[in-house]
CSV table of C-alpha atoms and ligand atoms in Angstrom, one decimal:
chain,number,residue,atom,x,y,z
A,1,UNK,CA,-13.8,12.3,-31.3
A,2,UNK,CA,-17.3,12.6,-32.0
A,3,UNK,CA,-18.8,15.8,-30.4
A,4,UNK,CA,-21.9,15.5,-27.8
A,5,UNK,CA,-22.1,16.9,-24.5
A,6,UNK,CA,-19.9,14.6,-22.9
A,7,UNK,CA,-17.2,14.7,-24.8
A,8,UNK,CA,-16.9,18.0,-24.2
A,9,UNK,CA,-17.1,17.4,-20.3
A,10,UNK,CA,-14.2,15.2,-21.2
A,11,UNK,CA,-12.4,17.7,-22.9
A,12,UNK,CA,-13.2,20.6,-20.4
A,13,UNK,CA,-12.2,18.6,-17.4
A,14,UNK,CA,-9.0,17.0,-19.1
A,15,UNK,CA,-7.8,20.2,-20.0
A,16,UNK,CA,-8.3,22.2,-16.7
A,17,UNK,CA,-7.8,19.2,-14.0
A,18,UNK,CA,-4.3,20.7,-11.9
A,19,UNK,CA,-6.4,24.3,-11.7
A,20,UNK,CA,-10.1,23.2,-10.2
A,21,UNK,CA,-10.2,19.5,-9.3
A,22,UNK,CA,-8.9,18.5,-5.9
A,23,UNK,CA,-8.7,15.2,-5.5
A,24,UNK,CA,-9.6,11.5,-6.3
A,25,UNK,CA,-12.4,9.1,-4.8
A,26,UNK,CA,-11.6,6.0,-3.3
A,27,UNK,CA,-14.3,4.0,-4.7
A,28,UNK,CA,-13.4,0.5,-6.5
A,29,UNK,CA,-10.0,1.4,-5.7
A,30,UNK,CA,-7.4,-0.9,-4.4
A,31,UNK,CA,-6.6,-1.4,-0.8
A,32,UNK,CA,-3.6,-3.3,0.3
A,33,UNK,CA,-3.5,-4.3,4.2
A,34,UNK,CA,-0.4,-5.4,5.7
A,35,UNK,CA,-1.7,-6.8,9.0
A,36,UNK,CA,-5.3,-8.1,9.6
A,37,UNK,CA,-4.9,-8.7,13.1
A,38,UNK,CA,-7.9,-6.5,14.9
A,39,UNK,CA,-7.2,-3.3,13.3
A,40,UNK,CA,-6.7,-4.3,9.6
A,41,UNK,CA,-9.6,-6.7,9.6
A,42,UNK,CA,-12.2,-3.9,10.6
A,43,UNK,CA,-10.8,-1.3,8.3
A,44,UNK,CA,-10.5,-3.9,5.4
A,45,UNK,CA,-14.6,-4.8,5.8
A,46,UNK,CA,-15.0,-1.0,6.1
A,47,UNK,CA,-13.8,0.0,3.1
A,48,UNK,CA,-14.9,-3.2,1.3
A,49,UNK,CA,-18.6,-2.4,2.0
A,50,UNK,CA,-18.6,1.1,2.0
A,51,UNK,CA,-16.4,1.7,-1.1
A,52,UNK,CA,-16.3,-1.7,-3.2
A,53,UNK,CA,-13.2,-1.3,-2.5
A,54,UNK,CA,-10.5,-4.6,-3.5
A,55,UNK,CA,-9.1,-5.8,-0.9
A,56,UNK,CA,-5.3,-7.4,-0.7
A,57,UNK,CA,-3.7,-8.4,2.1
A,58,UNK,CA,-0.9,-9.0,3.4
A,59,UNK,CA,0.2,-10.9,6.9
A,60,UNK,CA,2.4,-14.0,7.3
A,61,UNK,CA,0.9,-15.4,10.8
A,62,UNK,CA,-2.6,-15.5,9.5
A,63,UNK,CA,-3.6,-18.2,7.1
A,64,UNK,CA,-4.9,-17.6,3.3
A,65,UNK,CA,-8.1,-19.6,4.6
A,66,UNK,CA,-8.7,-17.1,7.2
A,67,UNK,CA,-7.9,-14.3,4.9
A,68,UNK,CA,-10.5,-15.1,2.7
A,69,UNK,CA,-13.1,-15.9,5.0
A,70,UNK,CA,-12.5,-12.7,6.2
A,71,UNK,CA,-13.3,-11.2,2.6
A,72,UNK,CA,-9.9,-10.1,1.2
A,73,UNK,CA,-7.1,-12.0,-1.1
A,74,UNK,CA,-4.4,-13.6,0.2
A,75,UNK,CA,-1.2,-12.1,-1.0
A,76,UNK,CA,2.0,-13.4,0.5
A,77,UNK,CA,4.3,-11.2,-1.4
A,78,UNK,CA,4.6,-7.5,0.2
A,79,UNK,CA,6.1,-6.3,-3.2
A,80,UNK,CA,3.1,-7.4,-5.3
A,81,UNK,CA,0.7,-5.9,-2.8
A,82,UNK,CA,3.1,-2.9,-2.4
A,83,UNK,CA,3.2,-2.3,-6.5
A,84,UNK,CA,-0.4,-3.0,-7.0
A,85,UNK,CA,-2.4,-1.4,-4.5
A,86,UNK,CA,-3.4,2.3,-4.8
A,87,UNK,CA,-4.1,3.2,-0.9
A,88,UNK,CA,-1.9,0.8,1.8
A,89,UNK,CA,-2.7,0.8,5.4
A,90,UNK,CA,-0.2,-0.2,8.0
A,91,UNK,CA,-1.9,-2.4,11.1
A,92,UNK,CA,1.1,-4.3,12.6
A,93,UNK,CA,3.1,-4.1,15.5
A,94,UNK,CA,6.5,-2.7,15.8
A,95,UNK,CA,8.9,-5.4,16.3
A,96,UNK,CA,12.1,-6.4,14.8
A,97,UNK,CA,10.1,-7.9,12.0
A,98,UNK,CA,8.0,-4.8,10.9
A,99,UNK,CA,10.8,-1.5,11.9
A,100,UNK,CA,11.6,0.2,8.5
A,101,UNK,CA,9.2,-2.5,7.2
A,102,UNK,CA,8.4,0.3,4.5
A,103,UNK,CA,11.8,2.1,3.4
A,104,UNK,CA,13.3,3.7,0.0
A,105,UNK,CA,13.0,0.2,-1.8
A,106,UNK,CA,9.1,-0.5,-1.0
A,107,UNK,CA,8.7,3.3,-1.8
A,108,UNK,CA,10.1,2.9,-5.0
A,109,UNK,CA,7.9,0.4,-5.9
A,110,UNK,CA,4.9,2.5,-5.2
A,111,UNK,CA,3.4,4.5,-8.0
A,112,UNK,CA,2.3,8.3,-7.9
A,113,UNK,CA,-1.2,7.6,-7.5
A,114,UNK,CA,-0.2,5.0,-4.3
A,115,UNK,CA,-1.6,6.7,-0.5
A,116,UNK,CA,0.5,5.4,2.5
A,117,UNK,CA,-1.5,5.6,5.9
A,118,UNK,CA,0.8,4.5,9.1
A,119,UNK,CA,-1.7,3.9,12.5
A,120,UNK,CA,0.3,2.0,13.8
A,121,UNK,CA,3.8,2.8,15.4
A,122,UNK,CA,6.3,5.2,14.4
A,123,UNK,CA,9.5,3.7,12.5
A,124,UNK,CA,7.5,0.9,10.8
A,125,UNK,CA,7.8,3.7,8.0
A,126,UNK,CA,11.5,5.2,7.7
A,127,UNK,CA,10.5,8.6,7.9
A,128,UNK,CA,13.2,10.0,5.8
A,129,UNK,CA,13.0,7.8,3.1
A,130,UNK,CA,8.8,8.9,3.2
A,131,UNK,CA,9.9,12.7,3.3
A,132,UNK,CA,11.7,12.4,0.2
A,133,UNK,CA,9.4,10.6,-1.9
A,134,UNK,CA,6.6,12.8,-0.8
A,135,UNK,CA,8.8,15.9,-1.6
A,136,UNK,CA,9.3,14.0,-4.8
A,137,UNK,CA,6.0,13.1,-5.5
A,138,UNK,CA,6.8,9.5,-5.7
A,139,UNK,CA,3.7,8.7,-4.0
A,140,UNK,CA,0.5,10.9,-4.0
A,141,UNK,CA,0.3,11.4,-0.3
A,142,UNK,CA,0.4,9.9,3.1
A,143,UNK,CA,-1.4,9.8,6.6
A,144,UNK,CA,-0.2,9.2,9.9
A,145,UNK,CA,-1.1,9.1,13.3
A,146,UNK,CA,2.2,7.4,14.7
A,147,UNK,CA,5.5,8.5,14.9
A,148,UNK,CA,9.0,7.9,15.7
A,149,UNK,CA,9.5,11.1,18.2
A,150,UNK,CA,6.5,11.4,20.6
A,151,UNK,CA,4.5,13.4,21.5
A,152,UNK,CA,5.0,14.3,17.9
A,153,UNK,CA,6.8,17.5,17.5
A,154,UNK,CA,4.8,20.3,16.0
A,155,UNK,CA,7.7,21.0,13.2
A,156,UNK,CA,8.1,17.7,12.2
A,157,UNK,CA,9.1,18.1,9.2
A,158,UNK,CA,6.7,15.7,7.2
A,159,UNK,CA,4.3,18.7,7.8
A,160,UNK,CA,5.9,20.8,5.3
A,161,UNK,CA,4.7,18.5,3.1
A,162,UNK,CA,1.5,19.4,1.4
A,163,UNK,CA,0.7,15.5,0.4
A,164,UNK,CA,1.1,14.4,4.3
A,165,UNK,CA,-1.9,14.6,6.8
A,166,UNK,CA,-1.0,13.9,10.4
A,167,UNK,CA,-2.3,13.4,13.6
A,168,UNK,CA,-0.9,13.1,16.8
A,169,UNK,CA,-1.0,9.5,17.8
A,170,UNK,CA,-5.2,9.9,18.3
A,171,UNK,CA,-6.3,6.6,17.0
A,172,UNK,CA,-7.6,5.2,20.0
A,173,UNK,CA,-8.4,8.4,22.2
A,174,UNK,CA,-12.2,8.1,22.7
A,175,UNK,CA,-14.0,7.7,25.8
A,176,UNK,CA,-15.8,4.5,24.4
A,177,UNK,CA,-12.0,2.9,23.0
A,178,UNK,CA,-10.8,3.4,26.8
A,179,UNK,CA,-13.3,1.6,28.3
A,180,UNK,CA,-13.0,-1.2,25.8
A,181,UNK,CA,-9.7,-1.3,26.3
A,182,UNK,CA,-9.7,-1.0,30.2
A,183,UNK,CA,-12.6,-3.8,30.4
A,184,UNK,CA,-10.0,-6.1,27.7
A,185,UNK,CA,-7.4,-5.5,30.7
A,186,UNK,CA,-9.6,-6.4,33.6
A,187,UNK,CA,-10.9,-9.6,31.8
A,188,UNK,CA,-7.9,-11.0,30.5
A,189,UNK,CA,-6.8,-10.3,34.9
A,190,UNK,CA,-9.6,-12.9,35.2
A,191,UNK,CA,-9.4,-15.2,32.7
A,192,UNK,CA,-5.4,-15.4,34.1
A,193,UNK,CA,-6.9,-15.9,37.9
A,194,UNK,CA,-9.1,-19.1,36.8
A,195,UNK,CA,-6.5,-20.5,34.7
A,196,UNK,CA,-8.1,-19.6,31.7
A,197,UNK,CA,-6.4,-18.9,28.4
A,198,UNK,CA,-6.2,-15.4,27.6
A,199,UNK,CA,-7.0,-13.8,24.9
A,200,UNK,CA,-3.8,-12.5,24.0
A,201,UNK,CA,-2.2,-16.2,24.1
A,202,UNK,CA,-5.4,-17.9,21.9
A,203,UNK,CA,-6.1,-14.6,19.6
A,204,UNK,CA,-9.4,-12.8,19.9
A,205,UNK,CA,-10.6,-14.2,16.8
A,206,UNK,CA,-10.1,-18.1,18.1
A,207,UNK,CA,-12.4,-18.4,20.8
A,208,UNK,CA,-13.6,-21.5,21.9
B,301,NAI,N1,-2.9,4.8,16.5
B,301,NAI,C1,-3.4,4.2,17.6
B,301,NAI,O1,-3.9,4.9,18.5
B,301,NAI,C2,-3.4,2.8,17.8
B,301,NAI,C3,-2.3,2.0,17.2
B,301,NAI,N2,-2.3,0.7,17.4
B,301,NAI,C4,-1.3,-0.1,16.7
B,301,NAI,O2,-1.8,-0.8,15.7
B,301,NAI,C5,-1.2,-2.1,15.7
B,301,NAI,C6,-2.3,-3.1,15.2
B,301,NAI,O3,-3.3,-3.3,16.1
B,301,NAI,P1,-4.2,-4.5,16.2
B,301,NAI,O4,-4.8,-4.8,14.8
B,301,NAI,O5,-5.1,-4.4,17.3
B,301,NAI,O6,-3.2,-5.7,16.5
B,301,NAI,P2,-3.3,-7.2,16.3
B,301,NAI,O7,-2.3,-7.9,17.1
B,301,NAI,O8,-4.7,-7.7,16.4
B,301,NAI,O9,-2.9,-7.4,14.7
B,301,NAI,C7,-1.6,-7.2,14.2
B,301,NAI,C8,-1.5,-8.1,13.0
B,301,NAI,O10,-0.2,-7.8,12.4
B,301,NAI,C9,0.3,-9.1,11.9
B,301,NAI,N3,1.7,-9.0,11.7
B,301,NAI,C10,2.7,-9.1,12.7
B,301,NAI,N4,3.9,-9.0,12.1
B,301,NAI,C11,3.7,-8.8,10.8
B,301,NAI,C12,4.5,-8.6,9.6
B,301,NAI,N5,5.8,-8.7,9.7
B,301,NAI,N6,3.9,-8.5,8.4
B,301,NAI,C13,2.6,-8.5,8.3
B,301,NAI,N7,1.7,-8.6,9.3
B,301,NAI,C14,2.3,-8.8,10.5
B,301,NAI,C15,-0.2,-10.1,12.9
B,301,NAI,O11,-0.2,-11.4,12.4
B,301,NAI,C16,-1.5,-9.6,13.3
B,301,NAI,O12,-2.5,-10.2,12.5
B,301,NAI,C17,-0.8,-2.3,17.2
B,301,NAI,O13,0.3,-3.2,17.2
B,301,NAI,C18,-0.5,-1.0,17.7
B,301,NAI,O14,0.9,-0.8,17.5
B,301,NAI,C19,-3.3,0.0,18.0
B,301,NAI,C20,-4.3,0.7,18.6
B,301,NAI,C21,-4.5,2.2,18.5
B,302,LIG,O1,-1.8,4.4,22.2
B,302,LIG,C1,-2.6,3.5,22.1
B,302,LIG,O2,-3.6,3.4,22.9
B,302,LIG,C2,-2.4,2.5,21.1
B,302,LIG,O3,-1.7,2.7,20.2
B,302,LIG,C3,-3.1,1.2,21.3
B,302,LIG,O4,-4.1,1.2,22.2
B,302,LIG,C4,-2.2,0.0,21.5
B,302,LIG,O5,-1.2,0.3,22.4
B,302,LIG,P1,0.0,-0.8,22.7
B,302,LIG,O6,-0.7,-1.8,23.6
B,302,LIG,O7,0.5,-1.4,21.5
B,302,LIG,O8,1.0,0.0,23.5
């Protein structure tokens, strides 16, 4: 290796990485959505435009056509997105469908630079099969702010793992994110009333 000065930053940092550097950035990573329903959408065009981030995702009810208008590749295999993205975020419901959706296999599959973030409901992760791989450093870390037992226990014991960040089920807990929600509630009351289709029934995205 030919010897200027950044080389030798190269060396420097190579050599003493585990003592002073603390983490990675997220720009032009990989991001693999599973779900771009309301949620997933807004966090995929986040990242996308603050971070370059690629975006994958992944959701069976929502057409590739869609998907890509909406700015992110189609990918209708969850293992290919699963083995191929470096930070996945979870933005489905829980339902038959999507509990244990992400268990020891789809762990497995990750790699140790992979971040798991669950917003969405407890269980759609299998909680022990996350514990282990985080105590095995199968993945590099997770974030959470659902969970199976709630109000979430303050000894749960994905906290004694230093790779997991949680929160306690905070995600939509602003004053502005109740009103939103309580004004959704009142209008899709009248819409119902004057026999209009609600927004539920048509999707928010498929106005008329
Ligand atoms: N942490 C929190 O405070 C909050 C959590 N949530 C949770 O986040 C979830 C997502 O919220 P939204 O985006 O508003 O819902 P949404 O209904 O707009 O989107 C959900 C998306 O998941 C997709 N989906 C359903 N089953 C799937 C499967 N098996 N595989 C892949 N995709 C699938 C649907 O096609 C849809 O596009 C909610 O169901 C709720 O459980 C929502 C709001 C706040
Ligand atoms: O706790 C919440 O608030 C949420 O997670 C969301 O607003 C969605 O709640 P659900 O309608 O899925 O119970």
């Amino acid at each position: 290796m030919k010897l200027n000065l950044q080389n030798l930053l190269y060396v420097i940092l190579e050599r003493n990485q585990p003592m002073f550097l603390k983490g990675y950035e997220i720009t032009d990573t990989r991001l693999g959505l599973i779900g771009i329903g309301h949620i997933g959408y807004l966090v995929g065009t986040r990242l996308k435009a603050g971070f370059n981030m690629d975006v994958l995702a992944y959701d069976p009810f929502i057409s590739k056509e869609k998907c890509n208008d909406m700015g992110f590749q189609y990918e209708r295999d969850l293992n290919t997105l699963i083995q191929t993205c470096d930070i996945i975020s979870i933005s489905v419901p829980l339902n038959d469908s999507t509990k244990n959706m992400i268990s020891k296999k789809e762990l497995s599959l990750m790699s140790t630079s992979t971040i798991l973030i669950n917003t969405s409901r407890g269980g759609i992760v299998n909680e022990e099969d996350l514990y282990e791989a985080l105590q095995n450093h199968q993945i590099l870390g997770a974030g959470f702010d659902a969970f199976i037992e709630e109000p979430l226990p303050a000894h749960h014991k994905l906290f004694t793992c230093p790779n997991f960040v949680g929160t306690p089920h905070n995600g939509a807990n602003t004053y502005e994110a109740l009103t939103r929600m309580g004004k959704g509630a009142v209008g899709e009351i009248i819409r119902f009333e004057k026999g209009v289709p609600t927004l539920t029934n048509i999707g928010f995205n498929n106005l008329p």
